[in-house]
Tab-separated table of C-alpha atoms in Angstrom:
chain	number	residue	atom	x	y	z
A	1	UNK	CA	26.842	-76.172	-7.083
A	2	UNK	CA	23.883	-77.600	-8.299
A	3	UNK	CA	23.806	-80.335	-10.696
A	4	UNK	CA	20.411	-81.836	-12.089
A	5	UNK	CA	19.867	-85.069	-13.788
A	6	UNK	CA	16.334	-84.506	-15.765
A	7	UNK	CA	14.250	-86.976	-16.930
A	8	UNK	CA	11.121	-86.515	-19.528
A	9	UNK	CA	9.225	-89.757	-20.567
A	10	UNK	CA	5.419	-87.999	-20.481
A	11	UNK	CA	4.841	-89.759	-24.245
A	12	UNK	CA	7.000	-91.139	-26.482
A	13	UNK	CA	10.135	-89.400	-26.409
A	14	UNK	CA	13.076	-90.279	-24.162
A	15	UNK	CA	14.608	-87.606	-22.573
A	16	UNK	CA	17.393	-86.732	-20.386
A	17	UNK	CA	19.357	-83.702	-19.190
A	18	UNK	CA	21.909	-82.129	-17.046
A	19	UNK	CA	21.813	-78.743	-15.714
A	20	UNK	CA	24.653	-77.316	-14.077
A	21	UNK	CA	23.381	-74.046	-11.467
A	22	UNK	CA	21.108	-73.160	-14.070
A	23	UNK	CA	22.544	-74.004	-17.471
A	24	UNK	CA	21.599	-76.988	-19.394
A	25	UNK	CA	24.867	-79.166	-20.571
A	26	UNK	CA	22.760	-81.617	-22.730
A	27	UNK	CA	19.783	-82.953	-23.621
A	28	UNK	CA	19.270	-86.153	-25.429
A	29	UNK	CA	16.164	-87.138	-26.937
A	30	UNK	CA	15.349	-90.961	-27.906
A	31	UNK	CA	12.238	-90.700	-30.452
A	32	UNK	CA	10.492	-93.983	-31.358
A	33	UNK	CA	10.211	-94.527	-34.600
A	34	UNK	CA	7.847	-97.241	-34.236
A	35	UNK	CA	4.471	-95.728	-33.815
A	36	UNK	CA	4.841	-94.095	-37.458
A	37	UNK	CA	3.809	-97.678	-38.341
A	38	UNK	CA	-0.096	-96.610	-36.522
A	39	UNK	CA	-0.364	-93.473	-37.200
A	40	UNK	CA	-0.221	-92.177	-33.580
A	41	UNK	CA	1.232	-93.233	-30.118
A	42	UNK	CA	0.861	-96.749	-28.889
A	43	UNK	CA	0.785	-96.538	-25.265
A	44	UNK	CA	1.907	-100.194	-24.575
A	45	UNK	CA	4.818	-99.751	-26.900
A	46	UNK	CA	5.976	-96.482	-26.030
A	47	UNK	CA	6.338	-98.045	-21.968
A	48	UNK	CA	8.347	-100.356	-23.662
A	49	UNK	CA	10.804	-98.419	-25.641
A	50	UNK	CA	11.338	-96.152	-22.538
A	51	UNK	CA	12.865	-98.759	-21.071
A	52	UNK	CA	14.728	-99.460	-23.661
A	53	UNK	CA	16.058	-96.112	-24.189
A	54	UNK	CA	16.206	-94.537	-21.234
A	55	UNK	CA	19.694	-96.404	-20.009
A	56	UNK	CA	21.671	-95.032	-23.177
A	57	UNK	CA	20.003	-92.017	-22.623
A	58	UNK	CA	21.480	-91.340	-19.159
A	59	UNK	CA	24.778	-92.679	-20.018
A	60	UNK	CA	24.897	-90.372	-23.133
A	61	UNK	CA	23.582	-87.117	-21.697
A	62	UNK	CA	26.371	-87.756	-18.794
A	63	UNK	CA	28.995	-88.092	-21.116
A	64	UNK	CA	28.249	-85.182	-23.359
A	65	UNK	CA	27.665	-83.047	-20.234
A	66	UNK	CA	31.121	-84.346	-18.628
A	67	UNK	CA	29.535	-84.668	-15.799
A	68	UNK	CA	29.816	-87.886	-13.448
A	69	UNK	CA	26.772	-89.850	-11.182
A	70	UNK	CA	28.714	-88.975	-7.962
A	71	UNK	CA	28.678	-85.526	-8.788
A	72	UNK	CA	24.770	-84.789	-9.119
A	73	UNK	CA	22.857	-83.122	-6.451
A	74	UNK	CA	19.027	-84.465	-7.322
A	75	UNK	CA	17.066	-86.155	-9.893
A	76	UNK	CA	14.058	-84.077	-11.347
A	77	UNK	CA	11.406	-86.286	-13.445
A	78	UNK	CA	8.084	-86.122	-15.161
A	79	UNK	CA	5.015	-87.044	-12.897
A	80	UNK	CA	2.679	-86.160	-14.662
A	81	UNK	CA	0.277	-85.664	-16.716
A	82	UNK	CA	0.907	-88.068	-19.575
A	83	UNK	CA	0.759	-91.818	-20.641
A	84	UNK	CA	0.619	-93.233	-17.258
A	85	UNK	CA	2.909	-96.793	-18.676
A	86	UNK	CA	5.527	-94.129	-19.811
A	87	UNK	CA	5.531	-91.915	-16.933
A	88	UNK	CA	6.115	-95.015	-14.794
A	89	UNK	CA	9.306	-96.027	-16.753
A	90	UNK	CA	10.477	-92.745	-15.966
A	91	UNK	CA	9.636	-92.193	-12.349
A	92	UNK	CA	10.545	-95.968	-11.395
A	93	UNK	CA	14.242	-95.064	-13.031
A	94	UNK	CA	14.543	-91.645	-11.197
A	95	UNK	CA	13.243	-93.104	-7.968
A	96	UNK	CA	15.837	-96.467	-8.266
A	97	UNK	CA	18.851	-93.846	-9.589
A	98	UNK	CA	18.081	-91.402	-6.465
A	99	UNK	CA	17.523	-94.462	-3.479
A	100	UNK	CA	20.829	-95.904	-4.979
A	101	UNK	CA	23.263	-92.468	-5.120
A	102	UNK	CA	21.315	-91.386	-1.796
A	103	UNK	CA	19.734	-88.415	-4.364
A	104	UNK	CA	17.077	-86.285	-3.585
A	105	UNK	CA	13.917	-86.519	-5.537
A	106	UNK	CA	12.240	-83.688	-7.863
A	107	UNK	CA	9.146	-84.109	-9.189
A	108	UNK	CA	7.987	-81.868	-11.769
A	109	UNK	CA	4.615	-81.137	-13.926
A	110	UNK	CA	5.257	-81.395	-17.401
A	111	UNK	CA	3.252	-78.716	-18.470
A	112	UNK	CA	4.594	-76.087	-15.924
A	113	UNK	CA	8.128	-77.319	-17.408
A	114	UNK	CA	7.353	-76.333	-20.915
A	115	UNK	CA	6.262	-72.887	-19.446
A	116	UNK	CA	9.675	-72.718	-17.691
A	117	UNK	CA	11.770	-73.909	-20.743
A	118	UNK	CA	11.534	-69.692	-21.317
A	119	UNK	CA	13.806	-69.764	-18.106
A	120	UNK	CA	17.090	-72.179	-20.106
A	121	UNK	CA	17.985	-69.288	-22.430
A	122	UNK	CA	18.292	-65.254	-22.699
A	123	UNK	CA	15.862	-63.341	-22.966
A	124	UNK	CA	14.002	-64.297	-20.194
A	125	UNK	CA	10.441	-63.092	-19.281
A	126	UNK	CA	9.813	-61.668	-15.944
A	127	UNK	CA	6.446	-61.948	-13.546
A	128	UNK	CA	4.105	-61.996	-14.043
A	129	UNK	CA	3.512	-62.804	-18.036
A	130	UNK	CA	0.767	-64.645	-20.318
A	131	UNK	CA	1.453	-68.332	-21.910
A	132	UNK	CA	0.017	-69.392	-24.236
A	133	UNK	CA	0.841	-73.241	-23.955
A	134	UNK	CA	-0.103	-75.905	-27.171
A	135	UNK	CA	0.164	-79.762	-27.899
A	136	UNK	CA	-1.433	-82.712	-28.762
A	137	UNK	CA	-2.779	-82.759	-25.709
A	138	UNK	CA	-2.862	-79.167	-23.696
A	139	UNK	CA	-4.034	-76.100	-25.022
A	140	UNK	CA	-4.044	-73.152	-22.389
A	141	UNK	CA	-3.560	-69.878	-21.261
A	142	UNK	CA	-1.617	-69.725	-18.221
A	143	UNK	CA	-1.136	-66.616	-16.093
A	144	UNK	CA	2.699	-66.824	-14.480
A	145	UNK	CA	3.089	-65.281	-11.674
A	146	UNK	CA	6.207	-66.865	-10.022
A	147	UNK	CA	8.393	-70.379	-10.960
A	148	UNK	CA	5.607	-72.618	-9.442
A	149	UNK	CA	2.827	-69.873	-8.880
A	150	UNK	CA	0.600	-70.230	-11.994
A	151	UNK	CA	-2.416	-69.896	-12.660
A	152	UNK	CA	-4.818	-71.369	-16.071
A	153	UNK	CA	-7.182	-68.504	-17.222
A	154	UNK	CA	-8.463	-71.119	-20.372
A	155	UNK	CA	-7.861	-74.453	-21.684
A	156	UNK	CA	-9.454	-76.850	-24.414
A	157	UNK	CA	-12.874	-78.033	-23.335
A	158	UNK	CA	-12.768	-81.154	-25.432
A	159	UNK	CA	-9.658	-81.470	-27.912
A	160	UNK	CA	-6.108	-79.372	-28.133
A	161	UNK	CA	-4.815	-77.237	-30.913
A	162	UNK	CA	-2.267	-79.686	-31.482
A	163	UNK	CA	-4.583	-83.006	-31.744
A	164	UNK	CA	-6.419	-80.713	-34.600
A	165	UNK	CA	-2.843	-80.763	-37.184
A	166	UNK	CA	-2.796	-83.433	-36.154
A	167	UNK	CA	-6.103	-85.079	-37.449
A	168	UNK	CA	-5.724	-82.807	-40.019
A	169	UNK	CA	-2.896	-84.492	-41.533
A	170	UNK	CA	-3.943	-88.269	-41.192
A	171	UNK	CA	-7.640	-86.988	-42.866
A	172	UNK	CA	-5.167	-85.423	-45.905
A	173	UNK	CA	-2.886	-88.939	-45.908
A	174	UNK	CA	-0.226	-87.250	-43.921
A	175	UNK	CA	2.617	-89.685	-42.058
A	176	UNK	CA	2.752	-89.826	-38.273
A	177	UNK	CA	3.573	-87.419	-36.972
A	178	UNK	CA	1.522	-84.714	-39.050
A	179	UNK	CA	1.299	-81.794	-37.283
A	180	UNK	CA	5.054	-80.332	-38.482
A	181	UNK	CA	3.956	-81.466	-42.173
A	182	UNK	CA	0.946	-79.225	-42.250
A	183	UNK	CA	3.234	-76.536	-41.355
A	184	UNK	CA	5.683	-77.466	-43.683
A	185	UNK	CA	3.229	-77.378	-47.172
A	186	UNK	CA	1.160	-74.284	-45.391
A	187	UNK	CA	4.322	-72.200	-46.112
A	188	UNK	CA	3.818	-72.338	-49.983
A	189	UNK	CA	0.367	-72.209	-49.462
A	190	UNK	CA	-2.991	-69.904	-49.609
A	191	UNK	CA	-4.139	-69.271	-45.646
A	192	UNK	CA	-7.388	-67.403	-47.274
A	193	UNK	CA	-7.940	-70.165	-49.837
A	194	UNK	CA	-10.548	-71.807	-47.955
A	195	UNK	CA	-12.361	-70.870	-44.659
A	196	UNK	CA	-13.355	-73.148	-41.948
A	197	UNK	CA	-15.481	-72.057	-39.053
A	198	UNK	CA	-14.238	-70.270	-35.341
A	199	UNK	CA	-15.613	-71.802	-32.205
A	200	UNK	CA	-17.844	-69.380	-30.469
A	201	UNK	CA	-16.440	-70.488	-27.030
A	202	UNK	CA	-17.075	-68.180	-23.970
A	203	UNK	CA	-14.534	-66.869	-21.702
A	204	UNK	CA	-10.781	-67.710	-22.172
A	205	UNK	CA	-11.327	-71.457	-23.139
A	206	UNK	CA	-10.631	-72.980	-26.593
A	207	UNK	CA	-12.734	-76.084	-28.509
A	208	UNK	CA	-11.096	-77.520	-30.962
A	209	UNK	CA	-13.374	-80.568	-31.945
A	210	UNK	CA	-16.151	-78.893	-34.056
A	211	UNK	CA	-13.175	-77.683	-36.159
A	212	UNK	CA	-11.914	-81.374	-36.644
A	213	UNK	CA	-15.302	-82.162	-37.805
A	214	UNK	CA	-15.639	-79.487	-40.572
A	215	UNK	CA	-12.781	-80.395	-41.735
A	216	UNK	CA	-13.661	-84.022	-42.167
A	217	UNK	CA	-16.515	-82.857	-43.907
A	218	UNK	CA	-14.550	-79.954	-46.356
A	219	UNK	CA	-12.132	-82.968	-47.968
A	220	UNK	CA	-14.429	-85.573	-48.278
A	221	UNK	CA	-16.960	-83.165	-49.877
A	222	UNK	CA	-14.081	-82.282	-51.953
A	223	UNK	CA	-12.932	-85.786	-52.584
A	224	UNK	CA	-15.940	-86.754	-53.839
A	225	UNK	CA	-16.591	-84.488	-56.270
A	226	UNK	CA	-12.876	-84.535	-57.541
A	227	UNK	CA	-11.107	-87.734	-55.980
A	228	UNK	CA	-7.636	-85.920	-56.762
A	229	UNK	CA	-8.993	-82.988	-54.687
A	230	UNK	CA	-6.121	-83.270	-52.263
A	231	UNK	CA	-3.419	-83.559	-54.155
A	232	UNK	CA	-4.195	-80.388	-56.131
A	233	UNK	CA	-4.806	-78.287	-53.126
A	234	UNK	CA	-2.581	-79.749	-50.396
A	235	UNK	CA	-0.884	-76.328	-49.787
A	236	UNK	CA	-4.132	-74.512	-49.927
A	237	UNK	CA	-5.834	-76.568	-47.728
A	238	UNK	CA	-2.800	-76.719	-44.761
A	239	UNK	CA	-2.533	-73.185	-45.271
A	240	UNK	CA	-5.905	-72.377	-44.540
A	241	UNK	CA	-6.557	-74.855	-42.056
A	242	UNK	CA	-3.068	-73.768	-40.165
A	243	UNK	CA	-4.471	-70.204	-40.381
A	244	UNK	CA	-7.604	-71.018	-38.651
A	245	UNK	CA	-5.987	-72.311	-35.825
A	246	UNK	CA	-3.612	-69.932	-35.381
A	247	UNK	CA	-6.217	-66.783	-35.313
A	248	UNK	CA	-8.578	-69.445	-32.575
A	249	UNK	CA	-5.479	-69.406	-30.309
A	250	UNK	CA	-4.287	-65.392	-30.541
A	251	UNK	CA	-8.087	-63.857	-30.415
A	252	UNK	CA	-8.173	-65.644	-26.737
A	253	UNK	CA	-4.687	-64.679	-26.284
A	254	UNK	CA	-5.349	-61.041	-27.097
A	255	UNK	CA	-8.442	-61.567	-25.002
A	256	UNK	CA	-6.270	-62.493	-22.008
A	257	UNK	CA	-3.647	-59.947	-22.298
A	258	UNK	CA	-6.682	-57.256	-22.366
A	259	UNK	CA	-8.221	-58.638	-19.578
A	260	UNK	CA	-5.227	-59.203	-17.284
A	261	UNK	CA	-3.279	-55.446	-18.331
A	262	UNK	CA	-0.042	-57.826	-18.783
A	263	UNK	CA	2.321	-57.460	-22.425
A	264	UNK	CA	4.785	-60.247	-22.069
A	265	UNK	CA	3.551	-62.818	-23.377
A	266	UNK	CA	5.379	-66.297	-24.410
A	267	UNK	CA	4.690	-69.342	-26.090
A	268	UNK	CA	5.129	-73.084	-25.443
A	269	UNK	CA	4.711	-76.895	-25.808
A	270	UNK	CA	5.390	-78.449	-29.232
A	271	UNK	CA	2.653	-76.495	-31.229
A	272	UNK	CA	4.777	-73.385	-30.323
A	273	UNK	CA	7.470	-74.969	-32.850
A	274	UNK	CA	4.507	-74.037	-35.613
A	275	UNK	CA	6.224	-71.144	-37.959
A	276	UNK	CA	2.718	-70.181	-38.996
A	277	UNK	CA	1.940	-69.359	-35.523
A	278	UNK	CA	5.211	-67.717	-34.248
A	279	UNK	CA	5.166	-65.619	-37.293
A	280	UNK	CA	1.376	-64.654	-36.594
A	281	UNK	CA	2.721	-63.679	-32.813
A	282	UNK	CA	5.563	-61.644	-34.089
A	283	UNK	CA	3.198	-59.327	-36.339
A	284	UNK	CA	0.638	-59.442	-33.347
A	285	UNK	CA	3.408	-58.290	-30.811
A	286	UNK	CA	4.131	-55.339	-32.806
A	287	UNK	CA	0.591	-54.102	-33.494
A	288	UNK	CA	0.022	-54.545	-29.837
A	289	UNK	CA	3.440	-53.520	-28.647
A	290	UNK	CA	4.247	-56.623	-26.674
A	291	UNK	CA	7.381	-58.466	-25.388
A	292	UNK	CA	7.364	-62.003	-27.073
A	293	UNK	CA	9.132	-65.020	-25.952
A	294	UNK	CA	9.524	-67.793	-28.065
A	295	UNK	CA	11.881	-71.018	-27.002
A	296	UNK	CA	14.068	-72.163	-29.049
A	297	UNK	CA	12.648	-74.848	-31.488
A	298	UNK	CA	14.695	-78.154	-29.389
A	299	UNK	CA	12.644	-76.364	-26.348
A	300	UNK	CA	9.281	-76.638	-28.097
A	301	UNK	CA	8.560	-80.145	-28.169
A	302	UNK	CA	8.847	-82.596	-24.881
A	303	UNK	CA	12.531	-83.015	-23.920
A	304	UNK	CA	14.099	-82.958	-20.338
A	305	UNK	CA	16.036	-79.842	-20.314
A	306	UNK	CA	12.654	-78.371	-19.126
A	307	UNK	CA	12.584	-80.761	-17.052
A	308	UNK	CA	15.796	-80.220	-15.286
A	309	UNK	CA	15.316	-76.225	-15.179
A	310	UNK	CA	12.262	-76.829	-13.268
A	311	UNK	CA	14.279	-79.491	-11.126
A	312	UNK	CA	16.860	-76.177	-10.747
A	313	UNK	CA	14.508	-73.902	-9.273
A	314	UNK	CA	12.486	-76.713	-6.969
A	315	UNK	CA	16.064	-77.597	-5.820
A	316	UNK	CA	16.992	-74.032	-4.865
A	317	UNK	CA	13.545	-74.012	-2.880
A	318	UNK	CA	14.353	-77.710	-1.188
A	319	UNK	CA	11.082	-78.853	-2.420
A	320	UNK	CA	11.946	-82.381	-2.777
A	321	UNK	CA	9.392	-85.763	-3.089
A	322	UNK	CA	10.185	-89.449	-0.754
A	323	UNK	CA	10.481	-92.265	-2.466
A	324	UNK	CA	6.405	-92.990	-2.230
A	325	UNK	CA	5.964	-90.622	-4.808
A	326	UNK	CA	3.865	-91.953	-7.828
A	327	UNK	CA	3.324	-90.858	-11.962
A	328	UNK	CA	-0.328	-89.137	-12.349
A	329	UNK	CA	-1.874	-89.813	-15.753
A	330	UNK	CA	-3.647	-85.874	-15.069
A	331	UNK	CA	-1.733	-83.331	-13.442
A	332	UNK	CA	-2.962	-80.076	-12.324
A	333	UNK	CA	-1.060	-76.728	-12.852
């Protein structure tokens, strides 16, 4: 039997699963509320609430999963990439946890755990397939061709899809975080209401920033002609902007699946929890009569049960870390 003890702390969620030959038997998430308060992460205080939370964490995600200390087989833990003060918290826990039970260490890449998050639940893809992976701070197209075997056809060459809601919402006088807001007023909105540019970007990579900008521009044009412009178009404006980004990341996608002859094709990271955009892949899929997989929405955003699958598979292959083993601020695939 194989029992893995995950641990996510990339950001500034704490995270922490147990998976059981394969199945997860919880996965507790810590947020922190306090960087609401700046309107974005604070790296110094999200190391700090890590090690706060990450104790109760491991102490709850045990319990739910009825599962004891003495009876895991490794630890599996974010190395990278992310905040390099929270990754620390979390590797300095899994490396103290594993030296003290005599544990084998797993590290893992956070973004080939969100790709393998597909792996936790039925249906799952098979190799190779296209992902189409999305955050705050990753936007890629990554071909799959085994657990650990993958390959990134196109990424962001300056800002992700994710960081674009994102600004989006604090330009519109959104709360931290934004990005799920936009989504939420772009449902009663008009996507064709207004019409911001598409990158011309070669190849299979994405730019996001140019985008940002004409949006800055577009409100405070509006603003100052009308200063309750906002207000009276909120839906409008999320809906449009929302559908802009959505048809940037599935023309490369399309693209890619052209180019490569593959039709599975999945989704992940936390932009993947977007409704605009998993409804916009559903309609796609059937026009182009591909196999979609979508995780489940607890899946989407940074949590350790990916974590812990990916500790599942690197277990069954013995590829283990020594204690040496340090977080890395940027990861490669």
């Amino acid at each position: 039997m194989a029992t893995i003890l995950g641990i996510e702390s990339s950001c500034d969620e704490t995270s922490v699963a147990v998976c059981v030959n394969g199945e997860i038997r919880s996965n507790i998430i810590a947020t922190q509320a306090v960087h609401q308060h700046y309107g974005g992460v604070v790296p110094e205080l999200a190391s700090r609430a890590h090690q706060q939370n990450i104790v109760p964490a491991v102490q709850e995600a045990l319990s739910t999963a009825k599962i004891s200390k003495n009876e895991l087989s490794a630890i599996a833990f974010t190395r990278g990439p992310g905040l390099l003060g929270s990754l620390l918290v979390g590797t300095s826990f899994a490396k103290g946890f594993a030296l003290a039970k005599n544990l084998p260490l797993i590290e893992v890449n956070h973004m080939q755990a969100h790709i393998l998050a597909h792996f936790i639940d039925s249906p799952k893809p098979s190799f190779p397939f296209l992902c189409l992976t999305v955050s705050g701070g990753h936007t890629q197209i990554v071909l799959v061709k085994n657990y650990f075997d993958m390959e990134v056809l196109g990424s962001t060459i300056d800002d992700a899809a994710g960081e674009a809601f994102d600004k989006t919402a604090k330009i519109l006088g959104l709360p931290y975080p934004g990005g799920p807001l936009v989504d939420k007023y772009a449902q009663t909105g008009n996507p064709h209401a207004f019409t911001f540019p598409e990158p011309q970007i070669p190849n299979l990579n994405f730019s996001f920033s140019g985008l940002k900008t004409s949006i800055l521009y577009f409100i405070n044009k509006g603003v100052q002609q009308n200063p309750n412009f906002i207000q009276e178009h909120l839906e409008d404006i999320c809906a449009s902007v929302q559908q802009r980004i959505v048809t940037i990341l599935l023309a490369k996608l399309t693209k890619a699946a052209k180019l490569y002859g593959i039709s599975q094709v999945a989704i992940a990271g936390g932009v993947s929890a977007n409704s605009g955009l998993r409804k916009a892949l559903q309609e796609l899929a059937e026009v182009k009569d591909w196999q979609v997989f979508i995780p489940k929405f607890e899946y989407c955003t940074d949590n350790a049960a990916m974590i812990a699958i990916a500790g599942y598979y690197k277990f069954l292959a013995a590829d283990f870390v020594g204690q040496d083993v340090a977080p890395l601020a940027r990861m490669p695939m």
